[in-house]
Short mmCIF file of C-alpha atoms in Angstrom, two decimals:
data_model
loop_
_atom_site.label_atom_id
_atom_site.label_comp_id
_atom_site.label_asym_id
_atom_site.label_seq_id
_atom_site.Cartn_x
_atom_site.Cartn_y
_atom_site.Cartn_z
CA MET A 274 -0.09 -0.17 0.10
CA ARG A 275 1.42 3.37 -0.75
CA PRO A 276 2.60 5.71 2.23
CA ARG A 277 0.21 8.40 1.11
CA HIS A 278 -2.96 5.83 1.61
CA LEU A 279 -1.71 5.01 5.10
CA PHE A 280 -1.55 8.08 5.95
CA ALA A 281 -5.33 8.56 4.71
CA LEU A 282 -6.30 5.45 6.81
CA ALA A 283 -4.22 6.87 9.67
CA GLY A 284 -6.21 10.32 9.49
CA LEU A 285 -9.41 8.37 8.68
CA GLY A 286 -8.75 6.52 12.02
CA ALA A 287 -8.52 9.56 13.70
CA ALA A 288 -11.82 11.42 12.79
CA PHE A 289 -13.49 8.26 13.77
CA LEU A 290 -12.13 8.17 17.43
CA ALA A 291 -12.70 11.70 17.49
CA ASN A 292 -14.68 13.11 20.20
CA GLU A 293 -16.05 15.92 18.93
CA VAL A 294 -18.87 14.77 17.03
CA ARG A 295 -21.57 17.72 17.95
CA ALA A 296 -21.89 18.49 13.84
CA GLN A 297 -22.27 22.46 13.48
CA THR A 298 -23.16 21.23 9.69
CA PRO A 299 -24.96 18.57 9.34
CA ASP A 300 -22.89 17.11 6.20
CA ASP A 301 -19.64 17.46 8.41
CA PRO A 302 -20.33 16.05 11.74
CA TYR A 303 -16.62 16.11 13.11
CA GLU A 304 -15.84 19.47 12.09
CA LYS A 305 -13.90 20.51 14.74
CA THR A 306 -11.32 17.60 14.04
CA ASN A 307 -11.31 18.45 10.25
CA ARG A 308 -10.23 22.21 11.10
CA ARG A 309 -7.59 20.87 13.27
CA PHE A 310 -6.42 19.30 10.02
CA TYR A 311 -7.29 21.69 7.28
CA ALA A 312 -5.31 24.09 9.82
CA ALA A 313 -2.30 21.66 10.04
CA ALA A 314 -2.41 21.60 5.80
CA MET A 315 -2.19 25.06 5.22
CA SER A 316 0.72 25.61 7.47
CA ALA A 317 2.58 22.69 6.17
CA ASN A 318 1.48 24.28 2.70
CA ARG A 319 2.83 27.51 2.91
CA THR A 320 6.09 26.44 5.02
CA TYR A 321 6.72 23.54 2.52
CA VAL A 322 5.00 22.00 0.08
CA ARG A 323 4.46 25.95 -1.93
CA PRO A 324 7.99 26.81 -1.55
CA ILE A 325 9.01 23.24 -3.30
CA ALA A 326 6.41 23.10 -5.81
CA HIS A 327 7.63 26.64 -7.23
CA ILE A 328 11.37 25.28 -6.94
CA TYR A 329 9.93 22.32 -9.11
CA GLY A 330 8.11 25.07 -11.76
CA ALA A 331 11.11 26.64 -12.21
CA LEU A 332 13.42 23.36 -12.37
CA ALA A 333 10.79 22.18 -15.10
CA PRO A 334 9.37 25.42 -16.86
CA GLY A 335 7.16 25.87 -20.19
CA PRO A 336 7.27 22.88 -22.45
CA ILE A 337 8.81 20.92 -19.94
CA GLY A 338 6.49 21.45 -17.30
CA GLN A 339 3.74 20.18 -19.16
CA ALA A 340 5.37 16.70 -20.76
CA ILE A 341 5.33 16.11 -17.06
CA HIS A 342 2.16 16.56 -16.09
CA ASN A 343 0.61 14.30 -19.31
CA PHE A 344 2.91 11.57 -18.57
CA ILE A 345 1.48 11.32 -14.80
CA THR A 346 -2.13 12.22 -16.02
CA ASN A 347 -1.61 9.41 -18.06
CA LEU A 348 -0.45 7.05 -15.45
CA GLY A 349 -3.60 7.62 -14.62
CA GLU A 350 -6.26 6.71 -17.34
CA PRO A 351 -6.13 3.34 -17.20
CA VAL A 352 -8.36 3.52 -13.38
CA VAL A 353 -10.44 6.23 -15.48
CA VAL A 354 -11.31 3.83 -18.14
CA ALA A 355 -12.05 1.25 -15.30
CA ASN A 356 -14.39 3.06 -13.46
CA ASP A 357 -16.23 4.46 -16.69
CA LEU A 358 -16.64 0.35 -17.25
CA LEU A 359 -17.97 -0.08 -13.56
CA GLN A 360 -20.08 3.00 -14.14
CA LEU A 361 -21.58 1.24 -17.51
CA ARG A 362 -20.61 4.59 -19.25
CA LEU A 363 -19.92 2.45 -22.24
CA HIS A 364 -19.30 5.66 -24.51
CA ARG A 365 -17.03 7.74 -22.20
CA ALA A 366 -14.96 4.09 -21.68
CA THR A 367 -14.52 3.99 -25.37
CA ASP A 368 -13.30 8.08 -25.39
CA ASP A 369 -10.78 7.72 -22.61
CA PHE A 370 -9.99 4.42 -23.79
CA ALA A 371 -9.21 5.77 -27.05
CA ARG A 372 -7.05 8.94 -25.62
CA LEU A 373 -4.98 6.32 -23.19
CA VAL A 374 -3.96 4.32 -26.46
CA THR A 375 -3.23 7.45 -28.76
CA ASN A 376 -1.17 9.66 -26.23
CA SER A 377 0.52 6.15 -24.55
CA THR A 378 1.64 5.39 -28.68
CA PHE A 379 1.50 8.59 -30.47
CA GLY A 380 1.99 10.83 -28.02
CA VAL A 381 5.50 8.77 -26.53
CA GLY A 382 4.16 7.58 -23.17
CA GLY A 383 2.11 10.36 -22.33
CA LEU A 384 4.50 13.09 -22.84
CA PHE A 385 2.25 14.83 -25.44
CA ASP A 386 -1.34 14.73 -24.85
CA LEU A 387 -2.31 14.57 -28.50
CA ALA A 388 -6.03 12.89 -28.05
CA VAL A 389 -6.75 16.50 -26.59
CA THR A 390 -6.73 17.57 -30.27
CA GLN A 391 -8.99 14.64 -31.08
CA GLY A 392 -12.07 16.12 -29.28
CA LEU A 393 -10.84 13.62 -26.30
CA PRO A 394 -10.04 15.25 -23.24
CA HIS A 395 -9.06 13.93 -20.08
CA ARG A 396 -11.44 13.25 -17.59
CA THR A 397 -11.50 12.75 -13.94
CA ASN A 398 -12.91 9.74 -12.50
CA ASP A 399 -12.72 7.10 -9.84
CA PHE A 400 -13.88 4.79 -7.62
CA GLY A 401 -15.84 7.15 -5.08
CA VAL A 402 -17.94 8.16 -8.29
CA THR A 403 -18.73 4.82 -9.35
CA LEU A 404 -20.30 4.13 -5.53
CA GLY A 405 -21.82 7.39 -5.69
CA ARG A 406 -23.04 6.75 -10.07
CA TRP A 407 -24.76 3.55 -7.71
CA GLY A 408 -26.69 5.36 -5.27
CA VAL A 409 -24.13 5.31 -2.06
CA GLY A 410 -24.09 8.36 -0.15
CA PRO A 411 -21.05 10.28 0.45
CA GLY A 412 -21.47 10.04 4.21
CA PRO A 413 -19.88 12.67 6.54
CA TYR A 414 -17.13 15.37 5.61
CA LEU A 415 -13.34 14.42 6.07
CA PHE A 416 -10.12 16.89 5.60
CA LEU A 417 -7.72 14.00 5.78
CA PRO A 418 -3.92 14.60 6.64
CA PHE A 419 -2.27 14.70 3.00
CA LEU A 420 -5.36 14.00 0.65
CA GLY A 421 -7.17 17.07 1.70
CA PRO A 422 -11.02 17.22 1.29
CA SER A 423 -12.81 14.07 1.06
CA THR A 424 -15.75 12.11 2.42
CA ILE A 425 -16.21 8.61 4.17
CA ARG A 426 -17.67 6.84 0.60
CA ASP A 427 -14.53 9.06 -1.76
CA ALA A 428 -12.02 7.53 1.49
CA ILE A 429 -12.58 4.34 0.38
CA GLY A 430 -12.83 4.50 -3.29
CA GLN A 431 -9.27 5.83 -3.13
CA GLY A 432 -8.47 2.51 -1.65
CA ALA A 433 -10.62 0.67 -4.59
CA ASP A 434 -8.63 2.75 -6.87
CA ILE A 435 -5.34 1.02 -6.01
CA ALA A 436 -6.95 -2.09 -7.09
CA LEU A 437 -7.53 -0.53 -10.10
CA THR A 438 -4.16 0.39 -10.88
CA PRO A 439 -2.19 -1.47 -12.81
CA PHE A 440 1.26 -0.72 -11.52
CA THR A 441 -0.34 -2.69 -8.49
CA PHE A 442 -0.03 -5.73 -10.19
CA VAL A 443 2.59 -5.55 -13.40
CA ARG A 444 6.54 -6.42 -11.83
CA PHE A 445 8.97 -4.45 -13.81
CA PRO A 446 12.64 -2.75 -12.88
CA GLY A 447 12.11 0.30 -11.66
CA ARG A 448 8.35 0.11 -10.87
CA LEU A 449 8.62 1.68 -6.93
CA THR A 450 10.58 4.26 -8.26
CA LEU A 451 7.96 5.18 -11.22
CA LEU A 452 5.30 4.67 -8.71
CA PHE A 453 6.42 7.01 -6.15
CA GLY A 454 8.33 9.38 -7.74
CA SER A 455 5.32 10.23 -10.19
CA GLN A 456 3.11 10.58 -6.77
CA ALA A 457 5.97 12.97 -5.52
CA VAL A 458 6.03 15.16 -8.66
CA GLY A 459 2.15 14.97 -8.93
CA VAL A 460 1.35 16.53 -5.79
CA LEU A 461 3.80 19.35 -6.47
CA ASP A 462 2.53 20.06 -9.82
CA THR A 463 -1.18 19.54 -8.47
CA SER A 464 0.09 22.22 -5.61
CA LEU A 465 1.51 24.53 -8.42
CA ARG A 466 -1.42 24.34 -10.81
CA SER A 467 -4.31 24.80 -8.36
CA GLU A 468 -2.63 27.81 -6.65
CA PRO A 469 -4.40 30.34 -8.88
CA GLU A 470 -8.10 28.70 -8.70
CA PHE A 471 -7.04 28.40 -4.99
CA GLU A 472 -6.33 31.62 -3.76
CA ALA A 473 -9.07 33.04 -6.26
CA ALA A 474 -12.01 30.81 -4.39
CA THR A 475 -10.38 31.65 -0.45
CA ALA A 476 -9.08 35.46 -0.70
CA ASP A 477 -12.58 36.99 0.15
CA ALA A 478 -14.15 33.88 2.00
CA ALA A 479 -15.30 34.54 5.57
CA ASP A 480 -14.61 31.58 6.23
CA PRO A 481 -12.08 29.41 3.93
CA TYR A 482 -12.54 26.07 5.45
CA ALA A 483 -16.45 26.54 4.76
CA THR A 484 -15.84 27.56 1.16
CA ILE A 485 -13.37 24.52 0.15
CA ARG A 486 -15.81 22.13 1.64
CA SER A 487 -18.99 23.18 -0.57
CA ASP A 488 -16.76 23.79 -3.22
CA TYR A 489 -15.83 20.39 -2.97
CA LEU A 490 -19.01 18.39 -2.26
CA GLN A 491 -20.59 20.12 -5.33
CA SER A 492 -17.81 19.21 -7.68
CA ARG A 493 -18.15 15.58 -6.59
CA GLU A 494 -21.75 15.71 -6.94
CA ALA A 495 -21.29 17.01 -10.52
CA LEU A 496 -19.31 14.07 -11.58
CA ILE A 497 -21.62 11.53 -10.26
CA ARG A 498 -24.18 12.92 -12.69
CA GLY A 499 -21.65 13.21 -15.55
CA GLU A 500 -20.86 16.72 -15.57
CA ASP A 501 -18.06 18.91 -15.70
CA ALA A 502 -18.72 20.95 -13.07
CA ALA A 503 -22.03 22.13 -10.74
CA PRO A 504 -25.03 23.36 -12.75
CA VAL A 505 -25.64 27.13 -12.31
CA LEU A 506 -29.11 27.89 -11.20
CA PRO A 507 -31.06 29.98 -12.98
CA PRO A 508 -31.95 33.30 -10.78
CA LEU A 509 -35.67 32.74 -9.10
CA ASP A 510 -37.67 35.45 -10.33
CA ASP A 511 -37.00 36.52 -13.80
CA PRO A 512 -38.51 39.74 -14.20
CA ALA A 513 -41.80 40.16 -16.38
CA PRO A 514 -41.00 41.45 -19.95
CA PRO A 515 -42.20 45.67 -20.06
CA PRO A 516 -45.12 46.17 -22.04
CA ALA A 517 -44.74 47.03 -25.68
CA SER A 518 -46.54 50.30 -25.47
CA SER A 519 -47.91 52.09 -22.23
CA THR A 520 -51.13 52.42 -24.19
CA PRO A 521 -53.21 49.92 -24.93
CA ALA A 522 -55.26 49.16 -28.40
CA PRO A 523 -58.33 50.78 -28.77
CA GLY A 524 -61.33 48.56 -27.41
CA PRO A 525 -64.41 48.21 -28.66
CA SER A 526 -66.34 51.22 -27.36
CA ALA A 527 -63.94 53.50 -28.23
CA ALA A 528 -65.68 54.48 -31.18
CA LEU A 529 -68.51 55.76 -28.96
CA VAL A 530 -68.47 59.46 -28.98
CA ALA A 531 -68.17 60.61 -25.08
CA PRO A 532 -71.14 62.99 -24.16
CA PRO A 533 -70.32 66.58 -23.31
CA ALA A 534 -72.08 66.97 -20.14
CA PRO A 535 -69.64 65.99 -17.55
CA ALA A 536 -72.37 65.22 -15.63
CA VAL A 537 -72.52 61.78 -17.04
CA MET A 538 -70.30 58.80 -15.84
CA ASP A 539 -66.73 59.10 -17.34
CA HIS A 540 -64.87 56.63 -15.30
CA PRO A 541 -63.88 54.06 -17.07
CA PRO A 542 -64.10 50.08 -14.66
CA PRO A 543 -60.86 49.52 -12.39
CA GLU A 544 -59.78 47.27 -15.68
CA VAL A 545 -59.48 49.13 -18.00
CA VAL A 546 -57.98 51.93 -15.93
CA ALA A 547 -55.19 49.11 -14.73
CA THR A 548 -54.53 47.88 -18.52
CA ALA A 549 -54.21 51.92 -19.97
CA ASP A 550 -51.32 52.82 -17.27
CA PRO A 551 -49.92 50.45 -15.06
CA ASP A 552 -48.36 53.00 -12.87
CA ALA A 553 -51.60 54.50 -12.42
CA ALA A 554 -53.49 54.02 -8.60
CA ILE A 555 -55.78 51.21 -7.81
CA ALA A 556 -59.68 52.47 -8.92
CA THR A 557 -62.44 51.38 -6.32
CA ALA A 558 -66.15 50.75 -7.78
CA GLN A 559 -68.25 52.96 -6.57
CA PRO A 560 -72.24 52.37 -6.71
CA CYS A 561 -72.73 55.44 -9.07
CA ASP A 562 -70.71 53.71 -11.51
CA VAL A 563 -72.47 50.44 -11.75
CA GLY A 564 -76.28 51.81 -11.91
CA GLY A 565 -75.53 54.69 -14.19
CA MET A 566 -75.77 57.55 -11.28
CA ALA A 567 -74.46 60.87 -11.49
CA PRO A 568 -71.01 60.53 -9.53
CA ALA A 569 -70.23 61.90 -6.46
CA THR A 570 -68.37 65.06 -5.53
CA THR A 571 -65.78 63.09 -3.61
CA ASP A 572 -62.79 63.63 -5.51
CA HIS A 573 -60.93 60.15 -6.39
CA GLY A 574 -57.63 62.12 -6.96
CA ALA A 575 -57.38 61.50 -10.70
#
Protein backbone atom coordinates (compact mmCIF):
# COMPACT_ATOMS: atom_id res chain seq x y z
CA MET A 1 0.00 0.00 0.00
CA ARG A 2 1.27 3.47 -0.84
CA PRO A 3 2.44 5.67 2.05
CA ARG A 4 -0.04 8.40 1.29
CA HIS A 5 -2.88 5.91 1.65
CA LEU A 6 -1.50 4.77 5.00
CA PHE A 7 -1.65 8.39 6.12
CA ALA A 8 -5.18 8.58 4.74
CA LEU A 9 -6.29 5.58 6.78
CA ALA A 10 -4.62 7.01 9.87
CA GLY A 11 -6.45 10.29 9.38
CA LEU A 12 -9.69 8.45 8.77
CA GLY A 13 -9.29 6.54 12.00
CA ALA A 14 -8.52 9.74 13.89
CA ALA A 15 -11.69 11.28 12.54
CA PHE A 16 -13.77 8.34 13.67
CA LEU A 17 -12.21 8.32 17.13
CA ALA A 18 -12.67 12.04 17.63
CA ASN A 19 -15.07 12.86 20.41
CA GLU A 20 -16.22 16.15 18.93
CA VAL A 21 -19.24 14.64 17.23
CA ARG A 22 -21.67 17.46 17.83
CA ALA A 23 -22.05 18.78 14.31
CA GLN A 24 -22.22 22.41 13.38
CA THR A 25 -23.11 21.27 9.86
CA PRO A 26 -25.16 18.10 9.14
CA ASP A 27 -22.69 16.84 6.50
CA ASP A 28 -19.67 17.62 8.69
CA PRO A 29 -20.11 15.92 12.10
CA TYR A 30 -16.33 15.91 12.66
CA GLU A 31 -15.96 19.59 11.87
CA LYS A 32 -13.79 20.44 14.87
CA THR A 33 -11.25 17.75 14.02
CA ASN A 34 -11.45 18.53 10.32
CA ARG A 35 -10.67 22.18 10.99
CA ARG A 36 -7.58 21.17 12.96
CA PHE A 37 -6.37 19.02 10.07
CA TYR A 38 -7.18 21.85 7.67
CA ALA A 39 -5.18 24.38 9.69
CA ALA A 40 -2.21 21.99 9.89
CA ALA A 41 -2.40 21.30 6.15
CA MET A 42 -2.50 25.02 5.29
CA SER A 43 0.50 25.66 7.54
CA ALA A 44 2.47 22.80 5.97
CA ASN A 45 1.47 23.98 2.50
CA ARG A 46 2.73 27.52 3.14
CA THR A 47 5.93 26.37 4.83
CA TYR A 48 6.98 23.38 2.74
CA VAL A 49 4.80 22.30 -0.18
CA ARG A 50 4.33 25.64 -1.91
CA PRO A 51 8.02 26.68 -1.84
CA ILE A 52 9.11 23.26 -3.11
CA ALA A 53 6.41 23.39 -5.79
CA HIS A 54 7.72 26.75 -7.00
CA ILE A 55 11.25 25.32 -7.16
CA TYR A 56 9.88 22.41 -9.18
CA GLY A 57 8.14 24.88 -11.49
CA ALA A 58 11.41 26.77 -12.02
CA LEU A 59 13.27 23.54 -12.81
CA ALA A 60 10.57 22.29 -15.18
CA PRO A 61 9.29 25.38 -16.99
CA GLY A 62 6.98 25.61 -19.96
CA PRO A 63 6.94 22.55 -22.25
CA ILE A 64 8.99 20.46 -19.84
CA GLY A 65 6.54 20.91 -17.01
CA GLN A 66 3.62 20.34 -19.37
CA ALA A 67 5.17 17.08 -20.62
CA ILE A 68 5.62 15.85 -17.03
CA HIS A 69 2.02 16.79 -16.26
CA ASN A 70 0.81 14.91 -19.34
CA PHE A 71 2.84 11.84 -18.40
CA ILE A 72 1.48 11.71 -14.84
CA THR A 73 -2.07 12.24 -16.10
CA ASN A 74 -1.66 9.40 -18.58
CA LEU A 75 -0.57 7.05 -15.80
CA GLY A 76 -3.97 7.51 -14.19
CA GLU A 77 -6.03 6.93 -17.34
CA PRO A 78 -6.45 3.14 -16.75
CA VAL A 79 -8.28 3.94 -13.49
CA VAL A 80 -10.54 6.35 -15.38
CA VAL A 81 -11.39 3.72 -18.00
CA ALA A 82 -12.03 1.02 -15.37
CA ASN A 83 -14.45 3.25 -13.49
CA ASP A 84 -16.20 4.23 -16.72
CA LEU A 85 -16.92 0.55 -17.29
CA LEU A 86 -18.06 0.00 -13.70
CA GLN A 87 -20.47 2.92 -14.11
CA LEU A 88 -21.77 1.46 -17.41
CA ARG A 89 -20.79 4.66 -19.20
CA LEU A 90 -19.70 2.76 -22.25
CA HIS A 91 -19.41 5.73 -24.62
CA ARG A 92 -17.15 7.54 -22.19
CA ALA A 93 -15.15 4.35 -21.63
CA THR A 94 -14.56 4.09 -25.37
CA ASP A 95 -13.42 7.71 -25.60
CA ASP A 96 -11.15 7.46 -22.55
CA PHE A 97 -9.63 4.20 -23.79
CA ALA A 98 -8.95 5.79 -27.17
CA ARG A 99 -7.32 8.69 -25.33
CA LEU A 100 -5.10 6.28 -23.36
CA VAL A 101 -4.02 4.39 -26.47
CA THR A 102 -3.41 7.55 -28.51
CA ASN A 103 -1.26 9.28 -25.92
CA SER A 104 0.59 6.10 -24.88
CA THR A 105 1.64 5.34 -28.46
CA PHE A 106 1.71 8.46 -30.62
CA GLY A 107 2.19 10.70 -27.58
CA VAL A 108 5.43 8.94 -26.55
CA GLY A 109 4.16 7.34 -23.37
CA GLY A 110 1.87 10.25 -22.60
CA LEU A 111 4.45 13.05 -22.75
CA PHE A 112 2.36 14.73 -25.44
CA ASP A 113 -1.40 15.06 -25.15
CA LEU A 114 -2.35 14.43 -28.76
CA ALA A 115 -5.76 13.02 -27.84
CA VAL A 116 -7.07 16.41 -26.73
CA THR A 117 -6.57 17.70 -30.27
CA GLN A 118 -8.84 14.88 -31.44
CA GLY A 119 -11.66 15.92 -29.12
CA LEU A 120 -10.71 13.50 -26.33
CA PRO A 121 -10.02 15.57 -23.19
CA HIS A 122 -9.02 14.13 -19.85
CA ARG A 123 -11.92 13.32 -17.51
CA THR A 124 -11.65 12.92 -13.77
CA ASN A 125 -13.09 9.65 -12.53
CA ASP A 126 -12.53 7.33 -9.57
CA PHE A 127 -14.21 4.63 -7.53
CA GLY A 128 -15.79 7.19 -5.21
CA VAL A 129 -17.71 8.48 -8.22
CA THR A 130 -18.63 4.90 -9.09
CA LEU A 131 -20.08 4.34 -5.64
CA GLY A 132 -22.06 7.56 -5.92
CA ARG A 133 -23.26 6.54 -9.36
CA TRP A 134 -24.80 3.41 -7.83
CA GLY A 135 -26.55 5.31 -5.06
CA VAL A 136 -24.02 5.22 -2.21
CA GLY A 137 -24.25 8.41 -0.17
CA PRO A 138 -21.15 10.48 0.58
CA GLY A 139 -21.30 10.08 4.33
CA PRO A 140 -19.61 12.56 6.66
CA TYR A 141 -17.21 15.10 5.22
CA LEU A 142 -13.53 14.56 6.11
CA PHE A 143 -10.39 16.61 5.70
CA LEU A 144 -7.63 14.01 5.64
CA PRO A 145 -3.96 14.72 6.32
CA PHE A 146 -1.84 14.71 3.13
CA LEU A 147 -4.97 14.11 1.03
CA GLY A 148 -7.21 17.08 1.71
CA PRO A 149 -11.01 17.17 1.27
CA SER A 150 -12.83 13.85 1.14
CA THR A 151 -15.81 11.93 2.45
CA ILE A 152 -16.24 8.43 3.87
CA ARG A 153 -17.33 7.24 0.43
CA ASP A 154 -14.43 8.90 -1.39
CA ALA A 155 -11.86 7.68 1.14
CA ILE A 156 -13.02 4.11 0.57
CA GLY A 157 -12.95 4.78 -3.16
CA GLN A 158 -9.31 5.86 -3.02
CA GLY A 159 -8.40 2.55 -1.46
CA ALA A 160 -10.33 0.67 -4.15
CA ASP A 161 -8.58 2.62 -6.91
CA ILE A 162 -5.33 0.98 -5.83
CA ALA A 163 -6.73 -2.33 -7.06
CA LEU A 164 -7.65 -0.72 -10.37
CA THR A 165 -4.12 0.62 -10.97
CA PRO A 166 -2.08 -1.64 -13.28
CA PHE A 167 1.13 -0.85 -11.37
CA THR A 168 -0.29 -2.73 -8.40
CA PHE A 169 0.09 -6.03 -10.26
CA VAL A 170 2.57 -5.43 -13.08
CA ARG A 171 6.19 -6.05 -12.12
CA PHE A 172 9.09 -4.49 -14.01
CA PRO A 173 12.45 -2.94 -13.11
CA GLY A 174 12.05 0.51 -11.62
CA ARG A 175 8.37 0.03 -10.87
CA LEU A 176 8.56 1.40 -7.33
CA THR A 177 10.73 4.31 -8.42
CA LEU A 178 8.20 5.23 -11.09
CA LEU A 179 5.29 4.72 -8.70
CA PHE A 180 6.55 6.81 -5.80
CA GLY A 181 8.33 9.33 -8.00
CA SER A 182 5.18 10.04 -10.00
CA GLN A 183 3.22 10.42 -6.76
CA ALA A 184 5.66 12.95 -5.34
CA VAL A 185 5.92 14.96 -8.56
CA GLY A 186 2.15 14.76 -8.95
CA VAL A 187 1.66 16.45 -5.58
CA LEU A 188 3.98 19.30 -6.58
CA ASP A 189 2.39 19.62 -10.01
CA THR A 190 -1.12 19.70 -8.56
CA SER A 191 -0.11 22.25 -5.93
CA LEU A 192 1.47 24.52 -8.52
CA ARG A 193 -1.43 24.34 -10.97
CA SER A 194 -4.20 24.68 -8.39
CA GLU A 195 -2.63 27.59 -6.51
CA PRO A 196 -4.25 30.40 -8.56
CA GLU A 197 -7.69 28.78 -8.34
CA PHE A 198 -7.29 28.15 -4.62
CA GLU A 199 -6.24 31.73 -3.95
CA ALA A 200 -9.16 33.08 -5.97
CA ALA A 201 -11.66 30.88 -4.11
CA THR A 202 -10.42 31.70 -0.61
CA ALA A 203 -9.07 35.25 -0.91
CA ASP A 204 -12.35 36.98 -0.04
CA ALA A 205 -14.00 34.06 1.77
CA ALA A 206 -15.19 34.77 5.29
CA ASP A 207 -14.58 31.09 6.12
CA PRO A 208 -12.09 29.45 3.70
CA TYR A 209 -12.64 26.03 5.28
CA ALA A 210 -16.38 26.17 4.60
CA THR A 211 -15.74 27.44 1.06
CA ILE A 212 -13.43 24.53 0.26
CA ARG A 213 -15.89 22.07 1.78
CA SER A 214 -18.77 23.44 -0.27
CA ASP A 215 -16.76 23.50 -3.52
CA TYR A 216 -15.58 19.93 -2.98
CA LEU A 217 -19.00 18.47 -2.23
CA GLN A 218 -20.61 20.27 -5.18
CA SER A 219 -17.89 19.22 -7.62
CA ARG A 220 -18.15 15.58 -6.52
CA GLU A 221 -21.90 15.56 -7.04
CA ALA A 222 -21.37 17.10 -10.46
CA LEU A 223 -18.98 14.26 -11.39
CA ILE A 224 -21.54 11.70 -10.27
CA ARG A 225 -24.15 13.33 -12.52
CA GLY A 226 -21.66 13.24 -15.38
CA GLU A 227 -21.13 16.98 -15.53
CA ASP A 228 -17.83 18.84 -15.72
CA ALA A 229 -18.92 21.41 -13.14
CA ALA A 230 -21.77 22.15 -10.80
CA PRO A 231 -24.73 23.63 -12.68
CA VAL A 232 -25.43 27.34 -12.41
CA LEU A 233 -28.97 27.82 -11.20
CA PRO A 234 -31.10 30.46 -12.96
CA PRO A 235 -32.54 33.38 -10.98
CA LEU A 236 -35.52 32.45 -8.86
CA ASP A 237 -37.74 35.19 -10.27
CA ASP A 238 -37.06 36.50 -13.74
CA PRO A 239 -38.57 39.96 -14.24
CA ALA A 240 -41.57 40.02 -16.53
CA PRO A 241 -40.95 41.65 -19.92
CA PRO A 242 -42.13 45.28 -20.09
CA PRO A 243 -45.30 45.99 -22.05
CA ALA A 244 -44.82 46.91 -25.69
CA SER A 245 -46.70 50.13 -25.28
CA SER A 246 -48.03 52.07 -22.34
CA THR A 247 -51.16 52.92 -24.33
CA PRO A 248 -53.48 49.97 -24.99
CA ALA A 249 -55.20 49.34 -28.25
CA PRO A 250 -58.63 50.99 -28.42
CA GLY A 251 -61.44 48.67 -27.35
CA PRO A 252 -64.78 48.18 -29.03
CA SER A 253 -66.32 51.04 -27.02
CA ALA A 254 -63.67 53.51 -28.16
CA ALA A 255 -65.75 54.46 -31.19
CA LEU A 256 -68.56 55.78 -29.02
CA VAL A 257 -68.65 59.52 -28.72
CA ALA A 258 -68.38 60.68 -25.13
CA PRO A 259 -71.25 62.89 -24.03
CA PRO A 260 -70.28 66.56 -23.69
CA ALA A 261 -71.98 66.97 -20.33
CA PRO A 262 -69.67 66.12 -17.42
CA ALA A 263 -72.67 64.99 -15.38
CA VAL A 264 -72.61 61.63 -17.18
CA MET A 265 -70.17 59.01 -15.81
CA ASP A 266 -66.76 59.39 -17.39
CA HIS A 267 -64.74 57.07 -15.14
CA PRO A 268 -63.78 53.85 -16.95
CA PRO A 269 -64.02 50.54 -15.10
CA PRO A 270 -61.01 49.65 -12.88
CA GLU A 271 -59.65 46.99 -15.24
CA VAL A 272 -59.52 49.51 -18.08
CA VAL A 273 -57.58 51.94 -15.92
CA ALA A 274 -55.14 49.19 -14.93
CA THR A 275 -54.44 48.23 -18.53
CA ALA A 276 -54.29 51.82 -19.73
CA ASP A 277 -51.68 52.92 -17.24
CA PRO A 278 -49.81 50.31 -15.16
CA ASP A 279 -48.61 53.02 -12.79
CA ALA A 280 -52.06 54.52 -12.12
CA ALA A 281 -53.63 54.13 -8.70
CA ILE A 282 -56.13 51.31 -8.36
CA ALA A 283 -59.67 52.70 -8.71
CA THR A 284 -62.46 51.37 -6.53
CA ALA A 285 -65.90 50.94 -8.12
CA GLN A 286 -68.68 52.99 -6.54
CA PRO A 287 -72.44 52.26 -6.66
CA CYS A 288 -72.93 55.24 -8.93
CA ASP A 289 -70.44 53.71 -11.41
CA VAL A 290 -72.51 50.55 -11.62
CA GLY A 291 -75.97 52.10 -11.63
CA GLY A 292 -75.22 54.85 -14.12
CA MET A 293 -75.97 57.57 -11.57
CA ALA A 294 -74.17 60.86 -11.51
CA PRO A 295 -70.84 60.56 -9.66
CA ALA A 296 -70.48 61.92 -6.21
CA THR A 297 -68.56 65.08 -5.60
CA THR A 298 -65.79 63.19 -3.77
CA ASP A 299 -62.51 63.60 -5.58
CA HIS A 300 -60.86 60.27 -6.39
CA GLY A 301 -57.45 61.82 -6.92
CA ALA A 302 -57.55 61.39 -10.66
